[in-house]
CSV table of C-alpha atoms in Angstrom, one decimal:
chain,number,residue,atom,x,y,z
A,134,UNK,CA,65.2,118.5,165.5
A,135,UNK,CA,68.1,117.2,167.7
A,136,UNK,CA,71.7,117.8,167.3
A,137,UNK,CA,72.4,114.0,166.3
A,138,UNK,CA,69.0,114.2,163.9
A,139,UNK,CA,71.2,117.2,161.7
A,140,UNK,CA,74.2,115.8,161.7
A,141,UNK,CA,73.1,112.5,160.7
A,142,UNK,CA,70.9,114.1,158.3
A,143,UNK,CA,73.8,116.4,156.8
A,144,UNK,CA,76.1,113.2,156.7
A,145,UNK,CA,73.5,111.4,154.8
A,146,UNK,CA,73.4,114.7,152.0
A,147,UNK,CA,77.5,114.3,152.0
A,148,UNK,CA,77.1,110.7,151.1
A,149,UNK,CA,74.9,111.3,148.4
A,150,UNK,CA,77.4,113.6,147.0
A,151,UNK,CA,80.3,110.8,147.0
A,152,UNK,CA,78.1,108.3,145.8
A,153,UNK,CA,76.5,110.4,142.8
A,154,UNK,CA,80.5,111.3,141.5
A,155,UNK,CA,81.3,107.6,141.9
A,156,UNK,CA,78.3,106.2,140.1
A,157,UNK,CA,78.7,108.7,136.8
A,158,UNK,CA,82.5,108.2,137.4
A,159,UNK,CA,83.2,106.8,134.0
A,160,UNK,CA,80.6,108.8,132.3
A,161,UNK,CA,82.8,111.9,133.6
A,162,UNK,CA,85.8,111.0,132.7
A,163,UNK,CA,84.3,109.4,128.9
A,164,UNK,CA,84.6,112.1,125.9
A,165,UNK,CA,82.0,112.6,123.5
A,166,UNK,CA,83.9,110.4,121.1
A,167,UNK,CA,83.7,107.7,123.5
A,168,UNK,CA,87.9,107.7,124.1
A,169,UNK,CA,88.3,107.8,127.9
A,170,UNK,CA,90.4,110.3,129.4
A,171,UNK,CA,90.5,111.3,133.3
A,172,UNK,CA,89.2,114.6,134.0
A,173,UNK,CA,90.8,115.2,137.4
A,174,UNK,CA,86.8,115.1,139.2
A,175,UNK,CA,86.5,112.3,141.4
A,176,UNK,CA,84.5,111.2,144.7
A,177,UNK,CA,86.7,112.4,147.0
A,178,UNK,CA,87.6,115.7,145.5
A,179,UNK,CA,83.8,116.1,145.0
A,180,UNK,CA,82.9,115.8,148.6
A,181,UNK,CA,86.2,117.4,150.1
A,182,UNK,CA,85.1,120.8,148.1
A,183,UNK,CA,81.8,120.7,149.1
A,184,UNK,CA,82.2,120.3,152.5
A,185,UNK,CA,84.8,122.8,152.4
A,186,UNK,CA,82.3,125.1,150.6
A,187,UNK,CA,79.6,124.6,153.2
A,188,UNK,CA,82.3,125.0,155.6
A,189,UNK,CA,83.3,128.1,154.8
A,190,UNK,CA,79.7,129.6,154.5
A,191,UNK,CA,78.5,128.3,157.7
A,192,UNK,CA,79.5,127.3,161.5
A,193,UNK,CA,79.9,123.5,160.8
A,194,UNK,CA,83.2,121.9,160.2
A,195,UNK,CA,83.2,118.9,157.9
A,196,UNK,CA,85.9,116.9,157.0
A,197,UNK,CA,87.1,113.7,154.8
A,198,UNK,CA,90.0,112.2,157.1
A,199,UNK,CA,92.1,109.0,157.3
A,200,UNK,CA,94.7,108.5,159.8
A,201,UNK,CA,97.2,107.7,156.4
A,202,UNK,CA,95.4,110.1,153.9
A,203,UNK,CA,97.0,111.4,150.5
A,204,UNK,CA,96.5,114.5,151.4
A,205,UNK,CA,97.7,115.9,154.7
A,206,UNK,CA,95.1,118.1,155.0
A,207,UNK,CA,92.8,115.5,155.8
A,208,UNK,CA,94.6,113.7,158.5
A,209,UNK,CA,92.0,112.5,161.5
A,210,UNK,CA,92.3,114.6,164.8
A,211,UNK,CA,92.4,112.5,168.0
A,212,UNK,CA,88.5,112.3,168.2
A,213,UNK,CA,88.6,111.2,164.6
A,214,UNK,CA,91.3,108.4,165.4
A,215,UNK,CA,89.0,107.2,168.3
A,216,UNK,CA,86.1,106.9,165.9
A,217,UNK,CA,88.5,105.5,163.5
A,218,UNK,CA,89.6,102.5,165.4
A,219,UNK,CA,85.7,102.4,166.9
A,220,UNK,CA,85.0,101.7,163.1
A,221,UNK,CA,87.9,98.8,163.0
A,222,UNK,CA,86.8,97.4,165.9
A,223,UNK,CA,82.9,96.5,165.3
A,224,UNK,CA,82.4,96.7,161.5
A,225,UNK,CA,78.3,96.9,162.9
A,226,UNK,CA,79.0,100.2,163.9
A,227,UNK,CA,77.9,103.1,162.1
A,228,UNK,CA,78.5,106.4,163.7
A,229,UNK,CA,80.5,107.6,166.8
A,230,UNK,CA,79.8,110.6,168.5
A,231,UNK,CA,81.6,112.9,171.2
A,232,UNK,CA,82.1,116.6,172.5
A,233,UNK,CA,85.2,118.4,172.5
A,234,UNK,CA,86.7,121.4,172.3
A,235,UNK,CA,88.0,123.2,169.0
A,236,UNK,CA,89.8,126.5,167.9
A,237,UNK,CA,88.6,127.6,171.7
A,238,UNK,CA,84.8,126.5,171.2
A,239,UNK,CA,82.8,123.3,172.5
A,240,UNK,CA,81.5,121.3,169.4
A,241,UNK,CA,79.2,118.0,168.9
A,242,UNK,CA,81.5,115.8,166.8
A,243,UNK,CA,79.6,113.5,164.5
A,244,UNK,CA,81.2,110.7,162.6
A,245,UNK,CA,80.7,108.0,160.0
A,246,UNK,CA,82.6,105.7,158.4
A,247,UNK,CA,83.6,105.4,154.8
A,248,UNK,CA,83.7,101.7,153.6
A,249,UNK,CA,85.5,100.1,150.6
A,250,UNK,CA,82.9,99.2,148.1
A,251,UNK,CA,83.1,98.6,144.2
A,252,UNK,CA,83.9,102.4,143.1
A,253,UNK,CA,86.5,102.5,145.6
A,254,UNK,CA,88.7,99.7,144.2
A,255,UNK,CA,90.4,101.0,140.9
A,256,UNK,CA,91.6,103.5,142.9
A,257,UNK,CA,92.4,102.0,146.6
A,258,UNK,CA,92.7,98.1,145.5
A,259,UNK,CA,95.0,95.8,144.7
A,260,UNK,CA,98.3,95.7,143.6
A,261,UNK,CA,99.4,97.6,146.6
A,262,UNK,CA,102.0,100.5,145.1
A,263,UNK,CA,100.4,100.6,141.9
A,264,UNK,CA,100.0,104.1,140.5
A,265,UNK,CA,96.3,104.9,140.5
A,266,UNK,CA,94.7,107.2,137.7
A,267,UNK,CA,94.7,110.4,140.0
A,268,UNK,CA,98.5,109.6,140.5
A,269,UNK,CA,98.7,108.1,144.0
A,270,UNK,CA,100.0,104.4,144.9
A,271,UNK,CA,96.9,102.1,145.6
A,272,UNK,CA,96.6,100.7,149.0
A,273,UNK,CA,95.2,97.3,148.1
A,274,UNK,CA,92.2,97.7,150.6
A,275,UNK,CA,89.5,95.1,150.1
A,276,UNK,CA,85.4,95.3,149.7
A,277,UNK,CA,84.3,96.8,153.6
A,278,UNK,CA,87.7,97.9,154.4
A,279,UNK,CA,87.8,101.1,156.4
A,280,UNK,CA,88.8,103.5,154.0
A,281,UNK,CA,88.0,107.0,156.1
A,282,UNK,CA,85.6,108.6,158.0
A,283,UNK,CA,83.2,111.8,157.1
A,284,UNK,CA,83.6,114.1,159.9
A,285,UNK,CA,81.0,116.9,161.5
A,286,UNK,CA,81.6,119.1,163.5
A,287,UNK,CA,78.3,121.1,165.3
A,288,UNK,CA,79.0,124.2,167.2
A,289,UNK,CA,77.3,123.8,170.3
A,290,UNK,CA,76.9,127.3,171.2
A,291,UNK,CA,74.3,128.0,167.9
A,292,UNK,CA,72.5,125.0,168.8
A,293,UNK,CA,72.5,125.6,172.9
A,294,UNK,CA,70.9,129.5,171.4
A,295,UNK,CA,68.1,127.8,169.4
A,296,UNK,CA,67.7,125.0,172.8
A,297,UNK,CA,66.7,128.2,174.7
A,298,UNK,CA,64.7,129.7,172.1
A,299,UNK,CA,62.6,126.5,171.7
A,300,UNK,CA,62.5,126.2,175.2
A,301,UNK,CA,61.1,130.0,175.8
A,302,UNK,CA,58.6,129.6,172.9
A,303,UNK,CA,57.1,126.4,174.8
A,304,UNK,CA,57.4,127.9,178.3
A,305,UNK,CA,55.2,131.0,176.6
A,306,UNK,CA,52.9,128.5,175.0
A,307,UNK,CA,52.5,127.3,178.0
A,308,UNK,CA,51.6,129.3,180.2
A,309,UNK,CA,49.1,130.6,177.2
A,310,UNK,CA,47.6,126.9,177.6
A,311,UNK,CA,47.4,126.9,181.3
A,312,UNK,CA,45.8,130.9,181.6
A,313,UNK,CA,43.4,129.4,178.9
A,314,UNK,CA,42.6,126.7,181.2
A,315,UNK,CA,42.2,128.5,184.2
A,316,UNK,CA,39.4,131.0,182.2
A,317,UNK,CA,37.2,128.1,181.2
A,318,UNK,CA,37.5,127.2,184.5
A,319,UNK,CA,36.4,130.0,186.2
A,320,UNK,CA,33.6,130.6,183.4
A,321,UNK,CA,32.1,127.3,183.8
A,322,UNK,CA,32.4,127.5,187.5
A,323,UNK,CA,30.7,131.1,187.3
A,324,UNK,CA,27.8,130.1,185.2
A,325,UNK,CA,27.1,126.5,186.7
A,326,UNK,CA,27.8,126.6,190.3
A,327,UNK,CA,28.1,131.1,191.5
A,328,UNK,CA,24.9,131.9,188.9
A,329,UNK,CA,22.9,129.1,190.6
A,330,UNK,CA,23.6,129.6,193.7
A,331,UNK,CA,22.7,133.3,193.3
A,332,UNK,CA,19.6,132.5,192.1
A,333,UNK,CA,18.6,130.3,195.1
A,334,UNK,CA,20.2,132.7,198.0
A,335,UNK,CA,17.1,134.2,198.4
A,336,UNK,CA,15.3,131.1,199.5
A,337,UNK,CA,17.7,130.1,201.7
A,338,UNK,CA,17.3,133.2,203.6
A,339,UNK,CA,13.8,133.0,203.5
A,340,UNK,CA,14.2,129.9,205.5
């Protein structure tokens, strides 16, 4: 599988995170005598923790960012900014990937980008400055603004190791093919062509 393959594949995991927290939103924060009261659990939180989780139990680096987030923590880096305004600037697109360098090693930077839709609204919708239920001022986005981006980060240096390992495996396989090749030769060659002649030679020297 190629670099862009697992990312894409991991982003696509994320999202199903966010999406699952959103859908059973009310459900979460519904009591059992039907009175609604917000537990604190939402999308974002949700996805923020487990990619910090699988963050810190792995290589990989994924993040939730905005270039204005509520939390500073998830401010966009300068590769996330560029995919940011990519995003802004052809609402068709739906990844953006780069290389750069972080914390002193080369990484694959992955990127997709978070869309307003329905479950996004009570919280980042109209009226602008309205206190939200998780306590922040709403933004008054609208259905397919940019809201963020999902950030992943690959190490290159793991996935350059398992290039060459591939790569070794097939050389080996190979030459395993080709030496193969070369004995059915020589045994077809042997019986059809050296055994036959053998068996003629002495007529010919008879002659």
């Amino acid at each position: 599988m190629c670099i862009r393959d697992r990312a894409y594949i991991l982003s696509q995991e994320m999202s199903a995170v966010w999406d699952f927290i959103s859908v059973n939103q009310y459900r979460i924060n519904t009591d059992s005598d039907g009175s609604h009261h917000f537990k604190g659990l939402h999308c974002s939180i949700a996805a923020t923790s487990v990619a910090a989780l699988f963050s810190d139990r792995t290589d990989y680096i994924i993040r939730y960012v905005s270039e204005t987030p509520r939390n500073t923590l998830n401010i966009s880096d300068e590769t996330e900014s560029e995919a940011l305004a990519a995003f802004r600037g052809d609402k068709n697109l739906t990844e953006y990937t780069s290389y750069s360098s972080m914390n002193g090693a080369n990484y694959y930077r992955y990127v997709i980008p978070l869309k307003m839709n329905e479950g996004c609204v009570s919280c980042h919708g109209a009226p602008v400055g309205e206190i939200d239920e998780t306590g922040y001022p709403k933004e008054g986005l609208e259905i397919g603004d940019i809201v963020g981006a999902a950030s992943i980060s690959i190490p290159l240096e793991m996935h350059q190791a398992a290039l060459t390992d591939r790569i070794a495996t097939q050389a080996v396989q190979l030459f395993l093919a080709f030496a193969a090749c070369l004995l059915v030769v020589y045994a077809t060659v042997t019986h059809y062509v050296v055994r036959r002649l053998e068996k003629i030679e002495p007529y010919i020297r008879d002659v």
